[in-house]
C-alpha cells in the first residue's frame, strides 16, 4: 500500500493512481477529478455537440443540474439501471455505481465517468475519474481539471 510520503510530489501519487485505474479498468487514458458530476461536466463540455440526451429518471440530482449548467436539453426515461447508464444521444456514460476489472472496451470511443464517493464500489470519500481511449480528449480533460470548468 502506498502512502503520500512514498512519492516525491503529490502529483506523483495522482499519476500512479491513474495508472492503476488504467490497468484495472482497461482504459488507455484516465483523468481523475474531484467528483463524478464534474467528470460528466468536462465530458459534455469537450465531447458533446449540444444535442439533447436522455437517461434514466432514477439518478442523482447532480446529473440534471449539470446538464442544465452546460445547456444540454434532456429527457428522463422511466427505466431501471444498475452500475451505469449511457446518456442516449452521446458517447458519455454515468458509471458512478460501476467499477469492475476490464470494464472499458478499448476502441469503443466511449467516455465513462466514475465516482469514488461513499456507497460507491471504490470508496475513497470523494473523487471521480474519466475513462477514455481518446488521447486528445484525455489531454484536454486533464487541463480542465486544473483550470476549472
PDB file of C-alpha atoms in Angstrom, residues 11-96:
ATOM      1  CA  UNK A  11       1.058  14.765  -8.281  1.00  0.00           C
ATOM      2  CA  UNK A  12       3.125  11.569  -8.480  1.00  0.00           C
ATOM      3  CA  UNK A  13       0.509   9.860  -6.290  1.00  0.00           C
ATOM      4  CA  UNK A  14      -2.247  11.004  -8.655  1.00  0.00           C
ATOM      5  CA  UNK A  15      -0.331   9.778 -11.695  1.00  0.00           C
ATOM      6  CA  UNK A  16       0.202   6.399 -10.021  1.00  0.00           C
ATOM      7  CA  UNK A  17      -3.490   6.189  -9.086  1.00  0.00           C
ATOM      8  CA  UNK A  18      -4.500   6.960 -12.686  1.00  0.00           C
ATOM      9  CA  UNK A  19      -2.055   4.333 -13.958  1.00  0.00           C
ATOM     10  CA  UNK A  20      -3.505   1.705 -11.617  1.00  0.00           C
ATOM     11  CA  UNK A  21      -7.047   2.649 -12.669  1.00  0.00           C
ATOM     12  CA  UNK A  22      -5.992   2.285 -16.303  1.00  0.00           C
ATOM     13  CA  UNK A  23      -4.580  -1.181 -15.698  1.00  0.00           C
ATOM     14  CA  UNK A  24      -7.628  -2.307 -13.706  1.00  0.00           C
ATOM     15  CA  UNK A  25     -10.355  -0.893 -15.969  1.00  0.00           C
ATOM     16  CA  UNK A  26      -8.636  -1.383 -19.343  1.00  0.00           C
ATOM     17  CA  UNK A  27      -9.000   2.291 -20.273  1.00  0.00           C
ATOM     18  CA  UNK A  28      -5.953   3.623 -22.149  1.00  0.00           C
ATOM     19  CA  UNK A  29      -6.375   7.064 -20.564  1.00  0.00           C
ATOM     20  CA  UNK A  30      -7.632   8.037 -17.128  1.00  0.00           C
ATOM     21  CA  UNK A  31      -8.149  11.544 -15.794  1.00  0.00           C
ATOM     22  CA  UNK A  32      -9.011  11.905 -12.122  1.00  0.00           C
ATOM     23  CA  UNK A  33     -11.227  14.736 -10.922  1.00  0.00           C
ATOM     24  CA  UNK A  34     -12.843  15.877  -7.695  1.00  0.00           C
ATOM     25  CA  UNK A  35     -16.344  14.484  -8.348  1.00  0.00           C
ATOM     26  CA  UNK A  36     -18.197  12.308 -10.849  1.00  0.00           C
ATOM     27  CA  UNK A  37     -20.561  15.154 -11.715  1.00  0.00           C
ATOM     28  CA  UNK A  38     -17.510  17.241 -12.657  1.00  0.00           C
ATOM     29  CA  UNK A  39     -16.230  14.365 -14.783  1.00  0.00           C
ATOM     30  CA  UNK A  40     -19.557  14.396 -16.619  1.00  0.00           C
ATOM     31  CA  UNK A  41     -19.451  18.178 -16.973  1.00  0.00           C
ATOM     32  CA  UNK A  42     -15.981  18.043 -18.526  1.00  0.00           C
ATOM     33  CA  UNK A  43     -17.105  15.236 -20.845  1.00  0.00           C
ATOM     34  CA  UNK A  44     -20.150  17.177 -22.048  1.00  0.00           C
ATOM     35  CA  UNK A  45     -18.192  20.401 -22.489  1.00  0.00           C
ATOM     36  CA  UNK A  46     -15.446  18.717 -24.529  1.00  0.00           C
ATOM     37  CA  UNK A  47     -17.073  15.839 -26.354  1.00  0.00           C
ATOM     38  CA  UNK A  48     -20.756  16.563 -26.911  1.00  0.00           C
ATOM     39  CA  UNK A  49     -22.322  18.565 -29.703  1.00  0.00           C
ATOM     40  CA  UNK A  50     -25.077  20.029 -27.510  1.00  0.00           C
ATOM     41  CA  UNK A  51     -27.871  17.875 -28.921  1.00  0.00           C
ATOM     42  CA  UNK A  52     -30.497  16.564 -26.477  1.00  0.00           C
ATOM     43  CA  UNK A  53     -29.810  13.400 -24.477  1.00  0.00           C
ATOM     44  CA  UNK A  54     -31.952  11.018 -22.480  1.00  0.00           C
ATOM     45  CA  UNK A  55     -31.219   8.962 -19.378  1.00  0.00           C
ATOM     46  CA  UNK A  56     -32.975   7.155 -16.501  1.00  0.00           C
ATOM     47  CA  UNK A  57     -35.080   9.305 -14.185  1.00  0.00           C
ATOM     48  CA  UNK A  58     -33.855   7.484 -11.073  1.00  0.00           C
ATOM     49  CA  UNK A  59     -30.406   9.013 -10.951  1.00  0.00           C
ATOM     50  CA  UNK A  60     -28.620  11.580  -8.848  1.00  0.00           C
ATOM     51  CA  UNK A  61     -29.894  15.159  -8.648  1.00  0.00           C
ATOM     52  CA  UNK A  62     -26.478  16.439  -9.718  1.00  0.00           C
ATOM     53  CA  UNK A  63     -26.938  14.906 -13.197  1.00  0.00           C
ATOM     54  CA  UNK A  64     -29.842  17.080 -14.448  1.00  0.00           C
ATOM     55  CA  UNK A  65     -28.319  20.061 -12.637  1.00  0.00           C
ATOM     56  CA  UNK A  66     -25.045  19.526 -14.516  1.00  0.00           C
ATOM     57  CA  UNK A  67     -26.855  19.219 -17.863  1.00  0.00           C
ATOM     58  CA  UNK A  68     -28.738  22.429 -17.158  1.00  0.00           C
ATOM     59  CA  UNK A  69     -25.417  24.150 -16.389  1.00  0.00           C
ATOM     60  CA  UNK A  70     -23.848  23.055 -19.693  1.00  0.00           C
ATOM     61  CA  UNK A  71     -27.086  23.872 -21.553  1.00  0.00           C
ATOM     62  CA  UNK A  72     -27.873  20.387 -22.838  1.00  0.00           C
ATOM     63  CA  UNK A  73     -31.587  19.558 -23.100  1.00  0.00           C
ATOM     64  CA  UNK A  74     -32.600  16.169 -21.769  1.00  0.00           C
ATOM     65  CA  UNK A  75     -35.443  13.741 -21.397  1.00  0.00           C
ATOM     66  CA  UNK A  76     -35.879  11.456 -18.415  1.00  0.00           C
ATOM     67  CA  UNK A  77     -36.796   7.836 -19.137  1.00  0.00           C
ATOM     68  CA  UNK A  78     -38.686   5.530 -16.804  1.00  0.00           C
ATOM     69  CA  UNK A  79     -36.134   2.719 -16.846  1.00  0.00           C
ATOM     70  CA  UNK A  80     -34.148   0.775 -14.313  1.00  0.00           C
ATOM     71  CA  UNK A  81     -30.348   0.744 -14.314  1.00  0.00           C
ATOM     72  CA  UNK A  82     -27.567  -0.853 -12.315  1.00  0.00           C
ATOM     73  CA  UNK A  83     -23.935   0.185 -12.240  1.00  0.00           C
ATOM     74  CA  UNK A  84     -24.143   2.690 -15.043  1.00  0.00           C
ATOM     75  CA  UNK A  85     -26.074   4.016 -17.998  1.00  0.00           C
ATOM     76  CA  UNK A  86     -25.366   5.797 -21.239  1.00  0.00           C
ATOM     77  CA  UNK A  87     -26.632   9.284 -21.948  1.00  0.00           C
ATOM     78  CA  UNK A  88     -28.521   8.266 -25.099  1.00  0.00           C
ATOM     79  CA  UNK A  89     -27.568  10.585 -27.926  1.00  0.00           C
ATOM     80  CA  UNK A  90     -23.942  10.751 -26.769  1.00  0.00           C
ATOM     81  CA  UNK A  91     -20.902   8.577 -26.136  1.00  0.00           C
ATOM     82  CA  UNK A  92     -20.872   9.564 -22.449  1.00  0.00           C
ATOM     83  CA  UNK A  93     -21.692   7.134 -19.658  1.00  0.00           C
ATOM     84  CA  UNK A  94     -22.516   7.742 -15.998  1.00  0.00           C
ATOM     85  CA  UNK A  95     -20.695   4.828 -14.390  1.00  0.00           C
ATOM     86  CA  UNK A  96     -20.950   6.177 -10.834  1.00  0.00           C
TER      87      UNK A  96
END
